[in-house]
PDB file of N, CA and C in Angstrom:
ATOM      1  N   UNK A  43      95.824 159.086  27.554  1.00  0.00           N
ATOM      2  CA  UNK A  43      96.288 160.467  27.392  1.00  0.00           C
ATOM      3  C   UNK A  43      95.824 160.993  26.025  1.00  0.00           C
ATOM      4  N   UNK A  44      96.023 160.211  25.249  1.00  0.00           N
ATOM      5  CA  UNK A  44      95.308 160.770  23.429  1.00  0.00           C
ATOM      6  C   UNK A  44      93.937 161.092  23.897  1.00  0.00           C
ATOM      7  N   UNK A  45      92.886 160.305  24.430  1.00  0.00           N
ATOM      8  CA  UNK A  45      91.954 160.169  24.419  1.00  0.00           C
ATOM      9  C   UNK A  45      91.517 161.703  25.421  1.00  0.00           C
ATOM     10  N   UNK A  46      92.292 162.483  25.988  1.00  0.00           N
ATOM     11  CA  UNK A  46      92.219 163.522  26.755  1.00  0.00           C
ATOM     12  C   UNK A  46      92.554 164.414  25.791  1.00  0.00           C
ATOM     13  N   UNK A  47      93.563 164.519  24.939  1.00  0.00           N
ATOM     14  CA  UNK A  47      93.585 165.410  24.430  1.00  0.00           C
ATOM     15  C   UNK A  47      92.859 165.349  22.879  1.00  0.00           C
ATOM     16  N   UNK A  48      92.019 164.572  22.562  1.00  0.00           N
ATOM     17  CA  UNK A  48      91.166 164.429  21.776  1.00  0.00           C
ATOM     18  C   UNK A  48      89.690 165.396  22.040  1.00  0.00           C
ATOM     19  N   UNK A  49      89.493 164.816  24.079  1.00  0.00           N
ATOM     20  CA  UNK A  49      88.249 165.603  24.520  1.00  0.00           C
ATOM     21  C   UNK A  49      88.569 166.974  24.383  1.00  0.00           C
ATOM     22  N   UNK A  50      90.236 167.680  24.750  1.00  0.00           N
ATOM     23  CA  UNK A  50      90.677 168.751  24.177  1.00  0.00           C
ATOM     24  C   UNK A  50      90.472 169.733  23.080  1.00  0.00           C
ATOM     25  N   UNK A  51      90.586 168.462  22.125  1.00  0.00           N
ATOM     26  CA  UNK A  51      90.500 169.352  20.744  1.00  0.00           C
ATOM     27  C   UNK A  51      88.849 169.561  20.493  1.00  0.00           C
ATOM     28  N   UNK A  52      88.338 168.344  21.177  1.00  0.00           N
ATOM     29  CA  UNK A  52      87.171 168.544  20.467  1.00  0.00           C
ATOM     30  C   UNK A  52      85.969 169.951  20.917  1.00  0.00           C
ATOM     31  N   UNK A  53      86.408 170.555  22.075  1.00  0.00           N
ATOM     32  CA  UNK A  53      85.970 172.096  22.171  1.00  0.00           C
ATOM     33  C   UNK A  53      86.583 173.377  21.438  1.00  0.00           C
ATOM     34  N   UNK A  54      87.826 172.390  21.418  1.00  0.00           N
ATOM     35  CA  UNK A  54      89.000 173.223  20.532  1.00  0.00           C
ATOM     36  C   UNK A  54      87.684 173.787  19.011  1.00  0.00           C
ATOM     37  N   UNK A  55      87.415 172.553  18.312  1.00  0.00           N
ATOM     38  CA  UNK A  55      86.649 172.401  17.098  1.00  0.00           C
ATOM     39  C   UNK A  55      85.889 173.209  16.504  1.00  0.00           C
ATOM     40  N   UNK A  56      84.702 173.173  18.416  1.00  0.00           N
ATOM     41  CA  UNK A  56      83.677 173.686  17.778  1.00  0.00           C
ATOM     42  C   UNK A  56      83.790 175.638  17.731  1.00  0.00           C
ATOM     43  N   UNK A  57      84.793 175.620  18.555  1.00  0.00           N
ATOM     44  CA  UNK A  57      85.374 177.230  18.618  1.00  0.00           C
ATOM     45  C   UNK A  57      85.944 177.357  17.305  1.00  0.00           C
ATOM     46  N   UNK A  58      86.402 176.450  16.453  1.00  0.00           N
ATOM     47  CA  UNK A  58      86.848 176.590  14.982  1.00  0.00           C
ATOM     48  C   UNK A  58      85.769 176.779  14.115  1.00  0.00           C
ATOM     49  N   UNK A  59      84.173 175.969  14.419  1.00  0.00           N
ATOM     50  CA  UNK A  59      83.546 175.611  13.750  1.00  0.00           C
ATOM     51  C   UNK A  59      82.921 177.572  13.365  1.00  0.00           C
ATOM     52  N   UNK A  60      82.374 178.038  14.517  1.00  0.00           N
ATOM     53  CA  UNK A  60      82.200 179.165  15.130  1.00  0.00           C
ATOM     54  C   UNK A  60      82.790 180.661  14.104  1.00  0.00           C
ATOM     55  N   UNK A  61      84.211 180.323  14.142  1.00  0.00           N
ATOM     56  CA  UNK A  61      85.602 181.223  13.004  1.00  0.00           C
ATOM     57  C   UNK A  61      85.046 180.702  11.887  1.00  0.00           C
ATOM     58  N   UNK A  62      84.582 179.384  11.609  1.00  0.00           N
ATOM     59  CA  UNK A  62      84.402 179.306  10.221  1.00  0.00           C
ATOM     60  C   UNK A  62      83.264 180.090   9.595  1.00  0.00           C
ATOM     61  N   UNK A  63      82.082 180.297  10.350  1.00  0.00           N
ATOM     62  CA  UNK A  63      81.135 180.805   9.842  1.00  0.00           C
ATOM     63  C   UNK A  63      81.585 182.512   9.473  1.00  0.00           C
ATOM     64  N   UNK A  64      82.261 182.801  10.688  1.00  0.00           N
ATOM     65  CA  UNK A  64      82.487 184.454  10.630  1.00  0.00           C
ATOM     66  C   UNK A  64      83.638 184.574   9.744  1.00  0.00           C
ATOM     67  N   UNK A  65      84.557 183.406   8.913  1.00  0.00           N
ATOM     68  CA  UNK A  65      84.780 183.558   7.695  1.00  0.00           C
ATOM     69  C   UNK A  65      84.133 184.044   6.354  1.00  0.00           C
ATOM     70  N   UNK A  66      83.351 183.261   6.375  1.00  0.00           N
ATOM     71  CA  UNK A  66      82.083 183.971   5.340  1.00  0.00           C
ATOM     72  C   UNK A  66      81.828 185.098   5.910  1.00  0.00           C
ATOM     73  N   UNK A  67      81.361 185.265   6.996  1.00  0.00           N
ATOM     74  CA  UNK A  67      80.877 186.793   6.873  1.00  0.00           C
ATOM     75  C   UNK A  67      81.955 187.789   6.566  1.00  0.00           C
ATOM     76  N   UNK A  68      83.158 187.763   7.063  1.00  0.00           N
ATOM     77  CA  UNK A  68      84.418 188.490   6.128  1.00  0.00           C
ATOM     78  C   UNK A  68      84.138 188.745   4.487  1.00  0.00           C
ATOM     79  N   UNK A  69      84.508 187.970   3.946  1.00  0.00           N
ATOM     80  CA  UNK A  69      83.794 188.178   2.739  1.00  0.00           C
ATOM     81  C   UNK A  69      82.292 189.118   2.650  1.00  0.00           C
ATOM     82  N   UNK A  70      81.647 188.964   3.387  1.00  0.00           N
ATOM     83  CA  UNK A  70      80.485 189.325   3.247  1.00  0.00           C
ATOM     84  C   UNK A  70      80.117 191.355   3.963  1.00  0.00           C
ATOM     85  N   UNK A  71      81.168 191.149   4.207  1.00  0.00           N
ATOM     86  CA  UNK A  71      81.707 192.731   5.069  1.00  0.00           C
ATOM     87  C   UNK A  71      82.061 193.206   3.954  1.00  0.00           C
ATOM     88  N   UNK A  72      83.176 192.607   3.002  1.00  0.00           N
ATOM     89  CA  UNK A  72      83.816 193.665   1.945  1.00  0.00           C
ATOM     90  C   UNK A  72      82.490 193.650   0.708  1.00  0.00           C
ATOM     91  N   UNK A  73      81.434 192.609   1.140  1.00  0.00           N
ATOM     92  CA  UNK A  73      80.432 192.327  -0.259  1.00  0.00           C
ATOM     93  C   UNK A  73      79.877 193.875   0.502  1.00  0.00           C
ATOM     94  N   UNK A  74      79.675 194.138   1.856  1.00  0.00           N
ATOM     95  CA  UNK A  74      78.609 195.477   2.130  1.00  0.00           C
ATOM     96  C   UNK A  74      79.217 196.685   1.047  1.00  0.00           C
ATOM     97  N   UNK A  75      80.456 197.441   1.355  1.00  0.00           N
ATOM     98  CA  UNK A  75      81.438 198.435   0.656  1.00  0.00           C
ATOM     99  C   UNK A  75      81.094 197.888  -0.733  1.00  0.00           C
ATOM    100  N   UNK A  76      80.844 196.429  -1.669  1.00  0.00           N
ATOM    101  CA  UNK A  76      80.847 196.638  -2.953  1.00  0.00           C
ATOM    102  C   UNK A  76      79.302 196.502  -3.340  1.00  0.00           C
ATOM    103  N   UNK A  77      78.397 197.098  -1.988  1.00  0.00           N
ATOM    104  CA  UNK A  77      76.819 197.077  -2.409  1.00  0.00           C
ATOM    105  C   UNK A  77      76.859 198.695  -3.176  1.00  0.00           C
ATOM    106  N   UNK A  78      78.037 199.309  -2.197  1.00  0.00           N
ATOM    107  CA  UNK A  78      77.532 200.851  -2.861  1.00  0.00           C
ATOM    108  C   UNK A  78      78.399 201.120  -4.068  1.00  0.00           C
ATOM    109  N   UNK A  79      79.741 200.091  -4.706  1.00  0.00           N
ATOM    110  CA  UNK A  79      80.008 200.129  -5.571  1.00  0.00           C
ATOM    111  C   UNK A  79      79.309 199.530  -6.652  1.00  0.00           C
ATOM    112  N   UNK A  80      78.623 198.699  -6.868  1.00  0.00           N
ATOM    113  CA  UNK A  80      77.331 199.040  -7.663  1.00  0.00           C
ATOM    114  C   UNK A  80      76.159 200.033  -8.237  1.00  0.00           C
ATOM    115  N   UNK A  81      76.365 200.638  -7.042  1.00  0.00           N
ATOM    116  CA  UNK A  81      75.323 201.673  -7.264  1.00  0.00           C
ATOM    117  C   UNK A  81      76.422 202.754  -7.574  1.00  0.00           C
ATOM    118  N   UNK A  82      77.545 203.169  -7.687  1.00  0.00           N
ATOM    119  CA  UNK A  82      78.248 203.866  -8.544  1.00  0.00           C
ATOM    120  C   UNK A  82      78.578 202.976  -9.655  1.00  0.00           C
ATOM    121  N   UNK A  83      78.239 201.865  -9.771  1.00  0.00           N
ATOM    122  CA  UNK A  83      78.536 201.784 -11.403  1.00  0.00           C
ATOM    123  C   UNK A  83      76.870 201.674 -11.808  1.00  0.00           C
ATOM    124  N   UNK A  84      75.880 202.183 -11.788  1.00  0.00           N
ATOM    125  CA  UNK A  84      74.859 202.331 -11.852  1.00  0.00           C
ATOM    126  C   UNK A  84      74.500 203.167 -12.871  1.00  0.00           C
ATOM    127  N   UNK A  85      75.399 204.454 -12.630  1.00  0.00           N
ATOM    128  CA  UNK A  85      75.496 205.779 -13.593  1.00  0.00           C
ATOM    129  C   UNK A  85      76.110 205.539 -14.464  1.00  0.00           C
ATOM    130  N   UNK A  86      77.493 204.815 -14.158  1.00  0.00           N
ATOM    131  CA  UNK A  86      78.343 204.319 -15.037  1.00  0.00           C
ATOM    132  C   UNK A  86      77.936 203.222 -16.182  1.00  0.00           C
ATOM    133  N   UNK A  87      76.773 202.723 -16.017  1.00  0.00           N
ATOM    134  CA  UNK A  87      76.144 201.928 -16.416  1.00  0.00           C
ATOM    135  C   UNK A  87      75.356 202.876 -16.990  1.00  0.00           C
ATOM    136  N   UNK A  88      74.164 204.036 -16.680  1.00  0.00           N
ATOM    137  CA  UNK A  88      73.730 204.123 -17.324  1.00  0.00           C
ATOM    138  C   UNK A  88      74.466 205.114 -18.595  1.00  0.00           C
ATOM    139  N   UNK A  89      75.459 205.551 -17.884  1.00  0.00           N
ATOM    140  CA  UNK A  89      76.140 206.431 -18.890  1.00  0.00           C
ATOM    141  C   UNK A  89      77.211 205.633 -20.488  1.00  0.00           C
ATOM    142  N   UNK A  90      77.357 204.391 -20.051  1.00  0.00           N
ATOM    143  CA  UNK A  90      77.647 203.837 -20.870  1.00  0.00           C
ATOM    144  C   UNK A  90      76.893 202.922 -21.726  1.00  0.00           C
ATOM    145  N   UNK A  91      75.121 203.213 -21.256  1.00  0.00           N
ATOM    146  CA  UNK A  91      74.210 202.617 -22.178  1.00  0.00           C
ATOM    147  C   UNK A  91      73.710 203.868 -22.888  1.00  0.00           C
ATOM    148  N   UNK A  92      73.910 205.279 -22.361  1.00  0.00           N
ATOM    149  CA  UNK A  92      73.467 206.364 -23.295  1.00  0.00           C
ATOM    150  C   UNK A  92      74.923 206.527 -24.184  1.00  0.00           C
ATOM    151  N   UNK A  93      75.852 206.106 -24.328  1.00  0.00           N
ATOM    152  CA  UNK A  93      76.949 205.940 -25.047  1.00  0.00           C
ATOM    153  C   UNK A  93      76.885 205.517 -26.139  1.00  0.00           C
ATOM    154  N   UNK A  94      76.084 204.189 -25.418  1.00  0.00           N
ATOM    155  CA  UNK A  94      76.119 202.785 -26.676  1.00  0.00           C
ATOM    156  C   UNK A  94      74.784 202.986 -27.520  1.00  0.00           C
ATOM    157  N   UNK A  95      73.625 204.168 -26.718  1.00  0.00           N
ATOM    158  CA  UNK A  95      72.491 204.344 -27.792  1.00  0.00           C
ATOM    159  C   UNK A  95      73.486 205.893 -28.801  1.00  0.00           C
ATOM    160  N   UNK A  96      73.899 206.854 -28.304  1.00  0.00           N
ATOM    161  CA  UNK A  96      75.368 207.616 -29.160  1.00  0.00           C
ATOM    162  C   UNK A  96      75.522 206.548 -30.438  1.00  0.00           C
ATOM    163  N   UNK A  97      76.523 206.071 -29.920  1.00  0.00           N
ATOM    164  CA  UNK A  97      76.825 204.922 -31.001  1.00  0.00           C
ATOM    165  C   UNK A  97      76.082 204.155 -31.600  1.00  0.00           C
ATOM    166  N   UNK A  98      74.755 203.577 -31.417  1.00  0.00           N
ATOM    167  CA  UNK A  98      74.094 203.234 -32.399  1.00  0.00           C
ATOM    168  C   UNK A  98      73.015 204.155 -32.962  1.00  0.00           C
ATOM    169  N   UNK A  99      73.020 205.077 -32.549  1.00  0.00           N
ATOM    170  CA  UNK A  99      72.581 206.515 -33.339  1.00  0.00           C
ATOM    171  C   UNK A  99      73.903 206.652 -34.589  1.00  0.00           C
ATOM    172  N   UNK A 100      75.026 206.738 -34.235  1.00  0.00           N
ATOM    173  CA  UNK A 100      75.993 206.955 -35.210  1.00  0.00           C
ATOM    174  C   UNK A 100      76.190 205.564 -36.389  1.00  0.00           C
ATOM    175  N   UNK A 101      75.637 204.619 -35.749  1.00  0.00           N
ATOM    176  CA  UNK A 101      75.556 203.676 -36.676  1.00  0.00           C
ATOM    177  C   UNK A 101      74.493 203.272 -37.350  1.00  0.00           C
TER     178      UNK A 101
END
């Protein structure tokens, strides 16, 4: 009977194995939304490197 519900789990598994990958891609869904938050800190970036040339103009 173990040995049945072993053959059980073990399709059980690979249907886990399967979720595991599309774990990462979760992560990798919220990485898409912070591709374009980059590119708004882009400006922000460059606006805080024309800041920091400001400031070393003032210095």
């Amino acid at each position: 009977s173990k040995s049945k519900s072993v053959s059980m789990a073990s399709p059980t598994q690979p249907e886990i194995h399967p979720s595991t990958p599309s774990t990462p891609s979760t992560p990798s869904t919220p990485s898409t939304p912070s591709t374009p938050s980059p590119k708004k800190a882009i400006p922000l970036l460059r606006s805080a490197l024309e800041s920091a040339k400001g400031n070393s103009r003032i210095l």
